[in-house]
Tab-separated table of C-alpha atoms in Angstrom:
chain	number	residue	atom	x	y	z
A	14	MET	CA	-23.414	34.483	-161.366
A	15	THR	CA	-20.507	35.950	-159.566
A	16	ILE	CA	-21.022	39.625	-158.297
A	17	ASN	CA	-19.420	41.534	-161.451
A	18	GLU	CA	-21.448	39.257	-163.089
A	19	SER	CA	-25.213	40.486	-161.657
A	20	LEU	CA	-23.999	44.143	-162.879
A	21	HIS	CA	-25.517	44.518	-166.114
A	22	SER	CA	-22.273	45.231	-168.476
A	23	VAL	CA	-24.402	48.113	-170.293
A	24	ASN	CA	-26.254	49.831	-167.759
A	25	GLY	CA	-24.323	48.941	-164.647
A	26	ASN	CA	-27.499	47.893	-162.830
A	27	SER	CA	-28.655	44.903	-160.753
A	28	ILE	CA	-29.734	42.010	-162.680
A	29	VAL	CA	-31.294	40.269	-159.946
A	30	GLY	CA	-32.324	42.930	-157.978
A	31	PRO	CA	-33.676	43.889	-155.978
A	32	TYR	CA	-35.932	46.458	-158.206
A	33	PRO	CA	-37.203	49.611	-157.636
A	34	ASP	CA	-41.084	49.846	-156.512
A	35	GLY	CA	-43.408	49.999	-158.582
A	36	PHE	CA	-41.575	49.059	-161.817
A	37	GLU	CA	-42.669	46.119	-163.860
A	38	LYS	CA	-41.789	42.787	-165.587
A	39	ALA	CA	-41.918	41.063	-168.981
A	40	ILE	CA	-40.065	38.261	-170.084
A	41	PHE	CA	-39.848	37.089	-174.039
A	42	GLY	CA	-38.484	34.151	-176.366
A	43	MET	CA	-38.153	35.010	-179.749
A	44	GLY	CA	-34.736	33.049	-180.476
A	45	CYS	CA	-31.688	33.403	-179.090
A	46	PHE	CA	-31.329	35.265	-176.313
A	47	TRP	CA	-28.678	36.719	-176.903
A	48	GLY	CA	-29.938	38.844	-179.641
A	49	ALA	CA	-32.918	39.083	-177.837
A	50	GLU	CA	-31.431	41.049	-174.689
A	51	ARG	CA	-29.671	43.471	-177.457
A	52	ILE	CA	-33.185	44.743	-178.645
A	53	PHE	CA	-34.341	45.593	-175.474
A	54	TRP	CA	-31.847	46.752	-173.215
A	55	SER	CA	-31.211	50.296	-174.033
A	56	LEU	CA	-34.671	51.095	-174.436
A	57	ALA	CA	-36.175	54.052	-172.874
A	58	GLY	CA	-37.493	53.043	-169.248
A	59	VAL	CA	-36.277	49.881	-169.307
A	60	TRP	CA	-34.041	49.492	-166.039
A	61	VAL	CA	-32.097	46.374	-166.678
A	62	THR	CA	-32.422	42.844	-168.871
A	63	ALA	CA	-31.270	39.471	-168.126
A	64	VAL	CA	-30.990	36.649	-170.241
A	65	GLY	CA	-32.667	32.935	-168.811
A	66	TYR	CA	-34.794	29.872	-169.056
A	67	ALA	CA	-38.690	29.500	-168.909
A	68	GLY	CA	-41.457	27.508	-169.484
A	69	GLY	CA	-39.711	24.338	-168.931
A	70	ASP	CA	-40.267	21.125	-166.543
A	71	ILE	CA	-36.882	20.867	-164.435
A	72	GLU	CA	-35.326	23.240	-161.708
A	73	ASN	CA	-32.294	25.442	-162.436
A	74	PRO	CA	-31.255	23.883	-165.845
A	75	SER	CA	-28.060	24.339	-166.966
A	76	TYR	CA	-27.536	26.064	-171.013
A	77	GLU	CA	-26.341	22.319	-171.891
A	78	LEU	CA	-29.550	20.749	-170.708
A	79	VAL	CA	-31.764	23.381	-172.380
A	80	CYS	CA	-29.962	23.041	-176.037
A	81	SER	CA	-30.426	19.016	-175.689
A	82	GLY	CA	-34.033	19.910	-175.493
A	83	ARG	CA	-34.952	17.504	-172.840
A	84	THR	CA	-35.969	20.198	-170.156
A	85	GLY	CA	-38.909	21.741	-172.460
A	86	HIS	CA	-37.035	25.178	-171.602
A	87	ASN	CA	-37.428	28.395	-173.766
A	88	GLU	CA	-34.111	30.671	-173.819
A	89	VAL	CA	-35.507	34.138	-172.847
A	90	VAL	CA	-34.667	37.601	-171.649
A	91	GLN	CA	-36.372	38.940	-169.301
A	92	VAL	CA	-37.444	43.231	-169.153
A	93	VAL	CA	-37.815	45.447	-165.708
A	94	PHE	CA	-39.184	48.946	-166.646
A	95	ASP	CA	-40.736	51.587	-165.556
A	96	SER	CA	-44.210	51.230	-167.373
A	97	LYS	CA	-44.632	54.975	-166.646
A	98	ILE	CA	-41.967	55.505	-169.403
A	99	ILE	CA	-42.556	52.559	-171.544
A	100	SER	CA	-45.709	50.349	-171.504
A	101	TYR	CA	-46.566	46.881	-172.095
A	102	GLU	CA	-48.085	46.876	-174.947
A	103	SER	CA	-44.893	49.114	-176.475
A	104	LEU	CA	-42.765	46.389	-175.467
A	105	LEU	CA	-45.367	43.643	-177.292
A	106	ALA	CA	-45.088	45.731	-180.799
A	107	ILE	CA	-40.831	45.587	-180.259
A	108	PHE	CA	-41.446	41.956	-179.886
A	109	TRP	CA	-43.616	41.136	-183.081
A	110	GLU	CA	-41.353	43.290	-184.947
A	111	SER	CA	-37.860	41.875	-184.171
A	112	HIS	CA	-38.691	38.130	-185.043
A	113	ASP	CA	-40.605	35.624	-187.223
A	114	PRO	CA	-43.218	34.385	-184.923
A	115	THR	CA	-44.618	32.081	-187.431
A	116	GLN	CA	-41.333	29.522	-187.686
A	117	GLY	CA	-42.473	27.349	-184.811
A	118	MET	CA	-39.572	25.376	-182.955
A	119	ARG	CA	-37.035	27.729	-184.850
A	120	GLN	CA	-35.442	31.080	-185.280
A	121	GLY	CA	-33.734	31.756	-188.876
A	122	ASN	CA	-31.134	29.046	-188.694
A	123	ASP	CA	-31.221	28.264	-185.237
A	124	ARG	CA	-33.814	24.936	-184.925
A	125	GLY	CA	-34.780	23.435	-181.529
A	126	THR	CA	-37.331	23.955	-179.160
A	127	GLN	CA	-35.584	26.488	-176.963
A	128	TYR	CA	-35.904	29.053	-179.848
A	129	ARG	CA	-39.298	29.397	-179.954
A	130	SER	CA	-41.355	32.473	-179.932
A	131	GLY	CA	-43.077	33.125	-176.425
A	132	ILE	CA	-44.613	35.550	-174.007
A	133	TYR	CA	-44.534	34.362	-170.483
A	134	CYS	CA	-46.689	36.813	-168.138
A	135	PHE	CA	-46.742	37.767	-165.121
A	136	ASP	CA	-50.704	38.704	-164.705
A	137	GLU	CA	-54.160	38.327	-166.181
A	138	ARG	CA	-53.412	42.297	-167.758
A	139	GLN	CA	-50.453	41.418	-169.337
A	140	ARG	CA	-51.812	38.034	-171.276
A	141	GLU	CA	-54.773	39.280	-172.255
A	142	LEU	CA	-52.851	42.130	-173.811
A	143	ALA	CA	-51.059	39.611	-175.489
A	144	GLU	CA	-53.576	37.663	-176.803
A	145	ALA	CA	-55.162	40.930	-178.272
A	146	SER	CA	-51.752	41.645	-179.858
A	147	ARG	CA	-51.067	38.418	-181.493
A	148	ARG	CA	-54.456	38.734	-183.459
A	149	ALA	CA	-53.780	42.081	-183.941
A	150	TYR	CA	-50.466	41.383	-185.702
A	151	GLN	CA	-51.961	37.934	-187.761
A	152	VAL	CA	-53.751	40.722	-189.583
A	153	PRO	CA	-50.619	42.398	-191.162
A	154	LEU	CA	-48.593	39.328	-190.812
A	155	THR	CA	-51.057	36.848	-193.026
A	156	ASP	CA	-51.660	40.299	-195.462
A	157	ALA	CA	-47.788	39.777	-195.742
A	158	GLY	CA	-48.107	36.274	-197.042
A	159	TYR	CA	-46.811	34.694	-193.444
A	160	GLY	CA	-48.557	32.006	-191.855
A	161	PRO	CA	-49.937	31.235	-189.046
A	162	ILE	CA	-48.467	32.816	-185.938
A	163	THR	CA	-47.221	30.074	-183.332
A	164	THR	CA	-45.772	31.497	-180.538
A	165	GLU	CA	-46.894	30.032	-177.195
A	166	ILE	CA	-48.323	32.812	-174.942
A	167	VAL	CA	-48.525	30.970	-171.184
A	168	GLY	CA	-50.212	33.023	-168.094
A	169	GLY	CA	-52.081	32.170	-164.632
A	170	ALA	CA	-49.407	32.010	-163.160
A	171	GLU	CA	-45.903	33.829	-162.476
A	172	PRO	CA	-43.597	32.898	-164.431
A	173	VAL	CA	-40.413	30.128	-163.138
A	174	PHE	CA	-37.409	32.376	-164.664
A	175	TYR	CA	-34.196	30.951	-163.919
A	176	PHE	CA	-30.833	33.370	-164.860
A	177	ALA	CA	-28.650	31.881	-167.272
A	178	GLU	CA	-24.616	31.828	-166.464
A	179	GLY	CA	-23.066	34.599	-166.537
A	180	TYR	CA	-21.175	34.672	-169.413
A	181	HIS	CA	-24.499	34.983	-171.693
A	182	GLN	CA	-25.587	37.853	-169.890
A	183	GLN	CA	-24.691	40.940	-172.097
A	184	TYR	CA	-23.031	38.585	-174.713
A	185	LEU	CA	-23.404	40.661	-177.374
A	186	ALA	CA	-21.963	43.792	-175.658
A	187	LYS	CA	-18.823	42.456	-174.239
A	188	ASN	CA	-18.827	40.348	-177.725
A	189	PRO	CA	-20.077	42.877	-180.440
A	190	ASN	CA	-18.882	40.871	-183.251
A	191	GLY	CA	-20.980	37.583	-181.621
A	192	TYR	CA	-23.521	35.337	-183.182
A	193	CYS	CA	-27.212	36.729	-183.400
A	194	GLY	CA	-29.616	35.182	-185.856
A	195	ILE	CA	-32.661	37.214	-184.940
A	196	GLY	CA	-34.115	38.963	-187.696
A	197	GLY	CA	-38.002	40.370	-187.791
A	198	THR	CA	-40.764	40.374	-190.771
A	199	GLY	CA	-40.550	43.902	-191.579
A	200	VAL	CA	-44.369	44.305	-190.924
A	201	ALA	CA	-45.321	46.822	-188.333
A	202	CYS	CA	-47.195	46.308	-184.811
A	203	GLN	CA	-49.699	48.535	-184.149
A	204	VAL	CA	-49.641	49.315	-180.443
A	205	GLY	CA	-53.099	51.301	-180.905
A	206	LEU	CA	-54.643	48.245	-182.353
A	207	PHE	CA	-54.739	46.158	-179.118
A	208	SER	CA	-54.106	48.615	-176.417
A	209	GLY	CA	-58.198	48.960	-175.614
A	210	PRO	CA	-59.788	50.252	-172.285
A	211	SER	CA	-57.675	48.440	-170.003
A	212	GLU	CA	-54.243	50.569	-170.683
A	213	GLN	CA	-53.182	52.335	-168.103
């Protein structure tokens, strides 16, 4: 990315960092990353968002390689946030509500391994909360007639995140009429059902 592309098109903060001390990061895959990023960038407590690739097998993948399905990467959004203002649990609820996590290797009309639902955790607490939220959200989804959640949850080590090419960053801010295939199920995710005693 160029210098200009490394600044967020919506709020002007640095996409690549350094980020303010004490801020946390979260990574979510929920279909086309253009729409996923737009969901998070305007939330109070979110410092910056960026789209990129995670969960794959090669270093520094290009968009074309990821779309080929040969790298194993997922299109994801990285969210840098102040947990004193917005909690990881709240971000998880927004994640679950904003796409259909039961569709496997697709999201709406977008099909391929890069469109799978995924949560890529930075520490054990994030992994535990992600797992708990998946279990909790399955109940109302089942009641609403949806099948099993197919979201992959990856933890154990800090995820490897590769920034996508500059033209993908904040794509829907630069192209308001651009395509966005993300849509939720209409099923609410209650934060209190999975936040548990570990919540700070």
